[in-house]
Coordinates of C-alpha atoms and ligand atoms in Angstrom, one line a residue:
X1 CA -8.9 23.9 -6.7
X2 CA -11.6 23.5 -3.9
X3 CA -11.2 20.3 -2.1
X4 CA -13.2 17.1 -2.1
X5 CA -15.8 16.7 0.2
X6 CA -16.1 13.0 1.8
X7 CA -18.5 11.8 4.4
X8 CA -17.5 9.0 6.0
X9 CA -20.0 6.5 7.1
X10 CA -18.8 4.9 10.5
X11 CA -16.4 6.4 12.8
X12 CA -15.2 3.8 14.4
X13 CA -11.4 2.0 14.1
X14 CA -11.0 2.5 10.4
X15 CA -13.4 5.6 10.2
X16 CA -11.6 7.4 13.1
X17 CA -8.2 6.3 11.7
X18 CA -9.1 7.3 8.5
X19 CA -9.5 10.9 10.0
X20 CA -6.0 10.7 11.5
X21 CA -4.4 9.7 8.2
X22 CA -6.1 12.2 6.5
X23 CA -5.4 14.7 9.3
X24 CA -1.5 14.1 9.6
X25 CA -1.0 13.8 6.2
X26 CA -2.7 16.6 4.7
X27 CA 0.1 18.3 2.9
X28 CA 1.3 14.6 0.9
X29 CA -1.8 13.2 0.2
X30 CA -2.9 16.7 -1.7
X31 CA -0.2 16.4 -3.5
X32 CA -0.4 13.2 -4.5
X33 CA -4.2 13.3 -5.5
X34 CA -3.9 17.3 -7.5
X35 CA -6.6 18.4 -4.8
X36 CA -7.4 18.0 -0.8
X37 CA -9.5 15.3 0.0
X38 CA -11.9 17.0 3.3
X39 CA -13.6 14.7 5.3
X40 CA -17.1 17.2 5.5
X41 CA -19.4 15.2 7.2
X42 CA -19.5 11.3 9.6
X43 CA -22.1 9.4 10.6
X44 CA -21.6 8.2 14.0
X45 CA -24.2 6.3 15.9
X46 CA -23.4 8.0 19.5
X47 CA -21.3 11.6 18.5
X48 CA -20.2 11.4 22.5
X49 CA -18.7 8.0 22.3
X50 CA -14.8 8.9 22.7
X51 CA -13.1 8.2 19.8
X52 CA -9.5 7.6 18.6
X53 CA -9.5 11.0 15.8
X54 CA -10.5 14.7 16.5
X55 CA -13.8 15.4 14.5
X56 CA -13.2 19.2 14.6
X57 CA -14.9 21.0 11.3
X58 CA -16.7 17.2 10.7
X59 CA -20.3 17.8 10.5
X60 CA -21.2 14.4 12.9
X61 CA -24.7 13.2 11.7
X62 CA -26.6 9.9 13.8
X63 CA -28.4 9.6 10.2
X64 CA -26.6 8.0 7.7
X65 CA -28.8 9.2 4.6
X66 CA -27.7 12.3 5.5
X67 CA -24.1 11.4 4.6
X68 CA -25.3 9.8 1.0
X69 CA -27.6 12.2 -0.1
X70 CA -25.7 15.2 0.8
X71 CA -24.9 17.0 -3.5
X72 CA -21.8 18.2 -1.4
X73 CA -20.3 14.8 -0.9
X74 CA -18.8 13.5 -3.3
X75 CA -17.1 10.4 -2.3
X76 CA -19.0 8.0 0.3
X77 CA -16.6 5.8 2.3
X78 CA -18.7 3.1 3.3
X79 CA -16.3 2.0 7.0
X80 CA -19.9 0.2 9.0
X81 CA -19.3 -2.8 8.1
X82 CA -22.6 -5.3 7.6
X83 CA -24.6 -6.0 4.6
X84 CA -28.1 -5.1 4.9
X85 CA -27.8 -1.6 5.5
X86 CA -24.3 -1.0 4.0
X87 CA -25.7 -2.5 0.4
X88 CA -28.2 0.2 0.3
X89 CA -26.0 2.9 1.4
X90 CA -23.9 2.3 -1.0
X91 CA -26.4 1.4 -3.5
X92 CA -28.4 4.5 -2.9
X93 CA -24.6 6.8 -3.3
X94 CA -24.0 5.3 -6.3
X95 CA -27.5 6.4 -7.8
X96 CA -26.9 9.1 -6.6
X97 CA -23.2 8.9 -8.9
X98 CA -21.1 9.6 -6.0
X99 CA -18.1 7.5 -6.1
X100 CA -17.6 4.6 -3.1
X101 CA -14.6 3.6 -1.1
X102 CA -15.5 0.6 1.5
X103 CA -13.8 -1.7 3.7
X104 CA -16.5 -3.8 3.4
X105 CA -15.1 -7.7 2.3
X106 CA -18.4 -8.9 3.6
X107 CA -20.4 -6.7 1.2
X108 CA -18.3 -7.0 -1.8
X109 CA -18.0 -10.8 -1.2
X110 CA -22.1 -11.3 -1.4
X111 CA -23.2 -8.0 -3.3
X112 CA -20.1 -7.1 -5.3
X113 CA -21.5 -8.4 -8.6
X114 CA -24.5 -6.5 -8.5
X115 CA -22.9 -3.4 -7.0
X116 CA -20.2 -3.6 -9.9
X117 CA -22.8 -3.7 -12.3
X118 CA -24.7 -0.8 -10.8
X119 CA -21.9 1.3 -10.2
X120 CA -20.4 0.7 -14.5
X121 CA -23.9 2.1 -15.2
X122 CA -23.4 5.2 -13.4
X123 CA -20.0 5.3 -14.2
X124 CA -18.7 5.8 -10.8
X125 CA -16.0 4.2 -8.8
X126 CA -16.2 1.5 -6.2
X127 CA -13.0 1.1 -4.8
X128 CA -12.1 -1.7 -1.9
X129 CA -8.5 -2.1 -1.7
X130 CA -9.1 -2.0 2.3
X131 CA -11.5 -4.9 2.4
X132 CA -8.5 -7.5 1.5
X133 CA -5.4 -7.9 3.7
X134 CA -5.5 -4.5 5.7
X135 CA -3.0 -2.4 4.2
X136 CA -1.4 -4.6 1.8
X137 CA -2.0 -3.2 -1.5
X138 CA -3.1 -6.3 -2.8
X139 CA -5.8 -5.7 -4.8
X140 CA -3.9 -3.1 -6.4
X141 CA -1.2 -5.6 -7.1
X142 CA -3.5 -8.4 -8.8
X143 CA -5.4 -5.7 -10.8
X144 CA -2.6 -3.8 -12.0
X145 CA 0.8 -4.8 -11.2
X146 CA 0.2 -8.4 -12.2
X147 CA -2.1 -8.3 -15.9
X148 CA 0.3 -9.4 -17.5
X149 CA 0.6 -12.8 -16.1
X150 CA -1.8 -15.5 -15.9
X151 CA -2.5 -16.1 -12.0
X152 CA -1.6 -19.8 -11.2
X153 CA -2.4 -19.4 -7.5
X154 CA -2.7 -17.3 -4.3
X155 CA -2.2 -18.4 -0.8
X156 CA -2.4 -15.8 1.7
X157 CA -2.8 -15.7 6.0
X158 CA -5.7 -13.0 5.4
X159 CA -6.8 -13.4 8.9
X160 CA -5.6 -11.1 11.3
X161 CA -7.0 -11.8 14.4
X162 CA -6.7 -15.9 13.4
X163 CA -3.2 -15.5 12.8
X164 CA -2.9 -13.3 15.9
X165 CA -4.8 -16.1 18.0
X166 CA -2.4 -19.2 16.7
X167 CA 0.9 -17.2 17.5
X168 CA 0.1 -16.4 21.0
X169 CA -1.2 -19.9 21.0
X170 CA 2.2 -21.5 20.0
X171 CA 4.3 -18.8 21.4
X172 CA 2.8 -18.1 24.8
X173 CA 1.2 -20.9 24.6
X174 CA -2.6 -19.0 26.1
X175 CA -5.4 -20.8 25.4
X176 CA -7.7 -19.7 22.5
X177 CA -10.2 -17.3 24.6
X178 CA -7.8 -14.5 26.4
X179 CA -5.7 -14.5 23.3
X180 CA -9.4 -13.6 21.2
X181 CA -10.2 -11.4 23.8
X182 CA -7.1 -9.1 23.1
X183 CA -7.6 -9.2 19.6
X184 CA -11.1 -7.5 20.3
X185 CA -9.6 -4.9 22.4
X186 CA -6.7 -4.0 20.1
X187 CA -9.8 -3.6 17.2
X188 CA -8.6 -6.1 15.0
X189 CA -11.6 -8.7 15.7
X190 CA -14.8 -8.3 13.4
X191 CA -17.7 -7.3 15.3
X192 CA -18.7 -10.8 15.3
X193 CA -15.8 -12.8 16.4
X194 CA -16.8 -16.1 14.8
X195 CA -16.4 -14.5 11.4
X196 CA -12.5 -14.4 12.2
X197 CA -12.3 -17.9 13.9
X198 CA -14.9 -19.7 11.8
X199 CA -12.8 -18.5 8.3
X200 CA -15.9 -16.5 7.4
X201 CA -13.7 -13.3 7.0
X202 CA -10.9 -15.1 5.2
X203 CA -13.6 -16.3 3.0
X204 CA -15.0 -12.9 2.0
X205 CA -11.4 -12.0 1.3
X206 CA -10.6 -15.5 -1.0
X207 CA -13.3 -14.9 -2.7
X208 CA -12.5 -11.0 -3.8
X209 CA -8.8 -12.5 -4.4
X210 CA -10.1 -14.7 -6.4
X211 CA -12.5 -12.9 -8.4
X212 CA -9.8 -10.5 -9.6
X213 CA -7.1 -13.3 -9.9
X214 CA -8.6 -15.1 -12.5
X215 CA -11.5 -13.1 -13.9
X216 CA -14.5 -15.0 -12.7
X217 CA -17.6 -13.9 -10.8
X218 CA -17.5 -13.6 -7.2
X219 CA -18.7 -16.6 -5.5
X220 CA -18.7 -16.4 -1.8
X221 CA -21.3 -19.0 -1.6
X222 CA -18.9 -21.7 -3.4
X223 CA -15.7 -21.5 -0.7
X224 CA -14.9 -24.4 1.2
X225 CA -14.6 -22.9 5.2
X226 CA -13.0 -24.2 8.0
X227 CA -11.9 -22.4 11.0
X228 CA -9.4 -22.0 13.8
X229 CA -11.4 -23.8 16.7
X230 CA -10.6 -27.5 16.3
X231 CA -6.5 -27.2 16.8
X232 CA -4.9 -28.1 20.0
X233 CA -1.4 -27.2 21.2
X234 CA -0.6 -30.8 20.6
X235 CA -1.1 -30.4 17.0
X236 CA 1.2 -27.3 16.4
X237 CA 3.8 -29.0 18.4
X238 CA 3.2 -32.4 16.4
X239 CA 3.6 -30.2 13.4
X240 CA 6.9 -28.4 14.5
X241 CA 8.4 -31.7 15.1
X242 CA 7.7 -32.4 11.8
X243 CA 8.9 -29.2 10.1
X244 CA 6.3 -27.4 9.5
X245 CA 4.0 -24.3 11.2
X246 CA 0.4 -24.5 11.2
X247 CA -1.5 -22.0 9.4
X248 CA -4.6 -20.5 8.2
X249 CA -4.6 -20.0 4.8
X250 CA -7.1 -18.9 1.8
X251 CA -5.8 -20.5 -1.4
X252 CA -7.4 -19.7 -4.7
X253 CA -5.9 -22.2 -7.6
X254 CA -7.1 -22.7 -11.5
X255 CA -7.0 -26.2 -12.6
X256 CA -7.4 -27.5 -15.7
X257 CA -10.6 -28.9 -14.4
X258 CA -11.8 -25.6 -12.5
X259 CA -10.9 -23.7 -9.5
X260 CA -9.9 -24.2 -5.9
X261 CA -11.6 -22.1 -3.5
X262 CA -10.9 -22.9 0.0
X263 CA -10.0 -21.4 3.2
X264 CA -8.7 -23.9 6.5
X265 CA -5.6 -24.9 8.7
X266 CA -2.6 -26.0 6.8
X267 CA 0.5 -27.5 7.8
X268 CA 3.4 -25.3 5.6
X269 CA 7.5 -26.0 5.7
X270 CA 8.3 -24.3 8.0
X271 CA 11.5 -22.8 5.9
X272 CA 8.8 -20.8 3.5
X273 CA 8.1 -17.1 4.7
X274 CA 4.6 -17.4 4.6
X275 CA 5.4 -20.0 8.0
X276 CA 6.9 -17.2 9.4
X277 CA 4.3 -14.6 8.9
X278 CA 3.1 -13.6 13.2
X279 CA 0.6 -12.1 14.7
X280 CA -2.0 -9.8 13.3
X281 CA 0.0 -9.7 10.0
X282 CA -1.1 -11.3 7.0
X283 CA 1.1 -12.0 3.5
X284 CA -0.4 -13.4 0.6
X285 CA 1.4 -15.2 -2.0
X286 CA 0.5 -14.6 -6.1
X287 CA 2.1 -17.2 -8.3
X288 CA 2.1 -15.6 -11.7
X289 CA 3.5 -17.6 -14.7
X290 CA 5.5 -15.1 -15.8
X291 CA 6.6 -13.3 -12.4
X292 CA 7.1 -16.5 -10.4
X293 CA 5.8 -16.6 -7.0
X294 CA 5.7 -12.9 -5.0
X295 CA 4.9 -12.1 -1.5
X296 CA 3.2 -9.0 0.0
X297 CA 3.6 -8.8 3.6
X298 CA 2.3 -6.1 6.1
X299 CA -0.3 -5.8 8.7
X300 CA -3.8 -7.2 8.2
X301 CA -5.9 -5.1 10.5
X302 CA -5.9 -2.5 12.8
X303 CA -7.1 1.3 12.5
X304 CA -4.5 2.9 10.9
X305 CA -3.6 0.1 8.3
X306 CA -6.5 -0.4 7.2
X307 CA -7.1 3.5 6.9
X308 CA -3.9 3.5 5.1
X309 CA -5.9 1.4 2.0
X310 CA -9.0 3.5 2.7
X311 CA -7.4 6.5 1.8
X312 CA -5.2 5.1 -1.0
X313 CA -8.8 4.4 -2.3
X314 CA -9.9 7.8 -1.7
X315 CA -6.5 9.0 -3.4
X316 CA -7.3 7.0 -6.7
X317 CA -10.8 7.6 -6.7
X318 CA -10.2 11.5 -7.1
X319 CA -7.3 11.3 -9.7
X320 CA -9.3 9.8 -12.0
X321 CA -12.4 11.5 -11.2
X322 CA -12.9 12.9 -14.8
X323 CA -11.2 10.6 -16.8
X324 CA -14.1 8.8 -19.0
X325 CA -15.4 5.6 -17.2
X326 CA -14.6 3.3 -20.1
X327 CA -10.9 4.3 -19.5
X328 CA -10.5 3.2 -15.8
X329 CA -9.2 0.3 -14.6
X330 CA -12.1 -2.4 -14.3
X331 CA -13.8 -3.1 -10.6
X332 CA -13.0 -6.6 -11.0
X333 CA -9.3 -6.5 -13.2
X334 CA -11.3 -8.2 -16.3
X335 CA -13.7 -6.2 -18.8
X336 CA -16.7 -7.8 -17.0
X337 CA -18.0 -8.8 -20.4
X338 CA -15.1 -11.2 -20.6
X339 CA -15.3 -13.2 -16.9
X340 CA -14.3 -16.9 -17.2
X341 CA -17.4 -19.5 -16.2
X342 CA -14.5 -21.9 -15.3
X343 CA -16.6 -24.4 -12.1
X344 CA -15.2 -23.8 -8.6
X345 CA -14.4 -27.7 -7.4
X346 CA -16.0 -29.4 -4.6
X347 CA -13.5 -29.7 -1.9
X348 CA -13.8 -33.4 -2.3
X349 CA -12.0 -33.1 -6.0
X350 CA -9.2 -31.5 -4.3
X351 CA -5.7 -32.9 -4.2
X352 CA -3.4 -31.7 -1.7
X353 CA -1.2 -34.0 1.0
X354 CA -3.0 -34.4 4.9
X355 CA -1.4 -34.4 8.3
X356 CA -3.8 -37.3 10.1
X357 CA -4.2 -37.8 14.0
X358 CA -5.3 -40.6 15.7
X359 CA -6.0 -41.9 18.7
X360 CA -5.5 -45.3 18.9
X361 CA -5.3 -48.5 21.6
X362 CA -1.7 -49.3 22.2
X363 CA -2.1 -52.8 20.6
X364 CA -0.1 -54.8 18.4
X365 CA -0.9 -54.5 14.2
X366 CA -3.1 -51.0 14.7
X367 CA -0.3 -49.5 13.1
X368 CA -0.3 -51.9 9.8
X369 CA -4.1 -52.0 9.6
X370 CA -4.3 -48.3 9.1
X371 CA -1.1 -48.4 6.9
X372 CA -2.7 -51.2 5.2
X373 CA -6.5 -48.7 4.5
X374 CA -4.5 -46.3 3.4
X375 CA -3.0 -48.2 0.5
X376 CA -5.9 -50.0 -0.1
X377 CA -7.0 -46.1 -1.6
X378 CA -3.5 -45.4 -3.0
X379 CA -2.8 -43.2 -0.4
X380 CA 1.4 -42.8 0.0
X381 CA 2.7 -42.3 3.6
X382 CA 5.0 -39.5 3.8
X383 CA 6.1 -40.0 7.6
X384 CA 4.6 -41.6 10.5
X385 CA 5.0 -40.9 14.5
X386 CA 3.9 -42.4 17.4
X387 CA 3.4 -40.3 20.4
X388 CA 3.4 -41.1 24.1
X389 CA -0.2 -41.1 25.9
X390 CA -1.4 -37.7 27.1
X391 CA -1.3 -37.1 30.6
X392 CA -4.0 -39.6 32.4
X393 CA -4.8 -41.7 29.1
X394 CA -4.3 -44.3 27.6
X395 CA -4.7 -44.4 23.9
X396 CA -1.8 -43.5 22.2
X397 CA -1.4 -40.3 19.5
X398 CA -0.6 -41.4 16.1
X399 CA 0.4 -39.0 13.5
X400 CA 0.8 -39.6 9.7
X401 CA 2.0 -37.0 7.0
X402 CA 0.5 -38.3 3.3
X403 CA 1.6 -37.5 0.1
X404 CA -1.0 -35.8 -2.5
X405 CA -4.2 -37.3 -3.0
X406 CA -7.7 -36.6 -3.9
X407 CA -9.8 -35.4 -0.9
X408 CA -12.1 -37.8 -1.5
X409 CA -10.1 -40.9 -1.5
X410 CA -9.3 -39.6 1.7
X411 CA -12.7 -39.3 3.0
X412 CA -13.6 -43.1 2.0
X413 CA -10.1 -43.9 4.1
X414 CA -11.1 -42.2 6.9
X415 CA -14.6 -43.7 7.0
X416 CA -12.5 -47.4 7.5
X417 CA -10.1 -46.1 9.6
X418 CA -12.6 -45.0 12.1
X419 CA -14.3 -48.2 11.9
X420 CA -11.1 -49.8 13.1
X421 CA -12.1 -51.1 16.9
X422 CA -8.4 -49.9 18.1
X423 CA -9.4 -46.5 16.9
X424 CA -10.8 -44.5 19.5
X425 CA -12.0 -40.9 18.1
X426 CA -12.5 -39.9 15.1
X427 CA -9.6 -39.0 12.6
X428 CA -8.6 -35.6 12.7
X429 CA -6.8 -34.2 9.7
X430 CA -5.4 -31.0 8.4
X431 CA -4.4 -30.3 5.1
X432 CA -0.7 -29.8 4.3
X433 CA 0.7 -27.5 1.6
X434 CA 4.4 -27.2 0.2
X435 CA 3.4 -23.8 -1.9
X436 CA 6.0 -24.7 -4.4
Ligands
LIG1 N1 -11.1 -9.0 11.5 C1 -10.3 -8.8 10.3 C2 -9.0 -9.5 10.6 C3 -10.1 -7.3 10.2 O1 -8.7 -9.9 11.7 O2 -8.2 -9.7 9.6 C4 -9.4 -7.0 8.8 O3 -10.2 -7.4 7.8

């Protein structure tokens, strides 16, 4: 059988990764998919940049039309990241009914509905397996390996480079910038780095974890987001003191009353594997009523695992090339004539339990008039420790662990606590999670 012709748009890490899968593994992947899968022609914005991959018998193009409307190519892998001119790439390839394989969490996260819905019209694929978790299979798992269980949550480290920046942190203990700057050079940064320290990528990813979790639309534009940037080394060692690791999760969760959709720091035990999770790797845990909680753990960027998703995509896309669309497994897990309208919550109707710092004048009954606010809004005390001054200060740390409680009896707390003249900056909190 002739092979299939690709045309790869980008050729950057994943692109030029993608070629070296592809390249090395030849022999397996053909016979895994019944037929060779060619890479024919790659856009490239500068063909003489050097570049990780050979691009010998790759037609290099600096036009990227010229990729999509090629009737050769049959497949577009969309790998340059972006939204504007990404969505109509891959818009314009799916018109065309050439099937899509993309990397792209930013694109699926804000576009994904209506590309879906273009792409069941034409009856083509969109596959995006590499735009969640790097090359953890885990869209694969949630739309296939898991349908038979209703999803009670996920909680995943789906942040490479923020995961990568709070090990060194606590391990080496660098400061924030140099360890960033590494992440960038090993490729595992977003071209904009704020999108991996503000929680903007990990939000994209929820939000696609989500959508296929529990069958609703995807709603990028309803995640609560908080980054990496406001944690000192003081806090992760507060934390460890405590029993726990400080992480950067995404968790997805369906209520009774709607869903959780929100991505920030969390303190976790520091016994649970997810705690233990370093690096640039990312694990995401599915709870599933029937399965129980699972965990999928690998690494979350970098060229050659993300290229090993890509072409997994690629793979999948041609094996079911002519099988009849209605047959194939849906874009989004659920027949998307059957997506739940269940509300996504305001992160003020969120429960969860808080790890509280304060700094506070070392006076007698600042202690008991905090204590006292916070059971004025029925909020339990878990643990309390008081800290010696910092170096040169003298306000004292003050660190409570809560139980559960709404977020926004929290907030009304807080707004009293601050109030307190002994209290001298404002309270600093971080959610804390047992993932039981
Ligand atoms: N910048 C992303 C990360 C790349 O660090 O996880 C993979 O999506």
């Amino acid at each position: 059988m002739h092979p299939v012709k690709i045309g790869l748009l980008g050729l950057g890490t994943v692109g030029g990764g993608t070629v070296n899968v592809l390249a090395r593994n030849t022999r397996e992947i053909t016979r895994r998919a019944g037929r060779e899968i060619q890479v024919a022609k790659a856009f490239t914005r500068d063909p003489e940049k050097p570049r990780i991959c050979g691009t010998e018998g790759i037609d290099l193009v600096t036009d990227p039309w010229e990729v999509v409307e090629d009737p050769e190519i049959a497949i577009v892998a969309e790998l340059i990241g972006g939204t504007s001119l990404a969505k109509e790439l891959v818009l314009r390839a799916i018109e065309l009914g050439k099937h899509v394989v993309t990397a792209n969490k930013a694109l699926i996260a804000l576009h994904g509905n209506e590309i879906f819905s273009r792409a069941s019209e034409q009856g083509v694929m969109v596959a995006f397996e590499a735009a969640v978790a790097g090359g953890i299979p885990i869209i694969k798992v949630l739309r296939e390996g898991l349908t038979g269980n209703r999803i009670e949550w996920v909680a995943g480290i789906i942040n490479g480079t923020g995961n990568f920046i709070l090990t060194g942190m606590r391990d080496q203990g660098r400061v924030f910038d140099d360890v960033l700057t590494e992440a960038q050079a090993l490729g595992y940064a977003e071209a904009n780095p704020a999108f991996d320290v503000e929680g903007i990528d990990a939000a994209h990813k929820l939000t696609i974890l989500a959508a296929i979790a529990f069958g609703i639309p995807l709603q990028y534009d309803k995640v609560y987001t908080e980054g990496i940037t406001r944690i000192t080394p003081e806090d992760i060692r507060y934390a460890q003191e405590l029993g726990y690791q400080i992480k950067h999760l995404g968790i997805a969760r369906q209520t009774p009353d709607g869903i959780e959709l929100r991505v920030h720091l969390c303190l976790i035990p520091a016994r649970r594997l997810l705690a233990n999770v370093e690096g640039v790797m990312n694990a995401v845990v599915v709870k599933g009523d029937a399965v129980g909680p699972t965990l999928y753990y690998g690494p979350g960027a970098g060229a050659e695992p993300t290229a090993s998703a890509v072409v997994a995509d690629l793979v999948d896309v041609v094996r079911v090339f002519t099988a009849d669309p209605g047959n194939r497994v849906p874009h989004l897990a659920f027949q998307p004539d059957a997506l739940s309208d269940l509300p996504v919550l305001p992160i003020s109707e969120i429960e969860t339990a808080y790890y509280l710092r304060l700094k506070v004048a070392d006076q007698p009954g600042v202690l008991a008039d905090i204590a006292r606010i916070l059971a004025d809004h029925e909020i339990s005390i878990e643990a309390v420790i008081q800290k010696e001054p910092q170096e040169g200060q003298m306000d004292l740390p003050l660190i409570f662990l809560t139980h559960k409680v709404k977020e926004k009896a929290l907030d009304a707390a807080a707004a009293k606590i601050e109030a307190l003249p002994a209290v001298k900056a404002p309270l600093y909190r971080i959610r804390l999670e047992t993932l039981e």
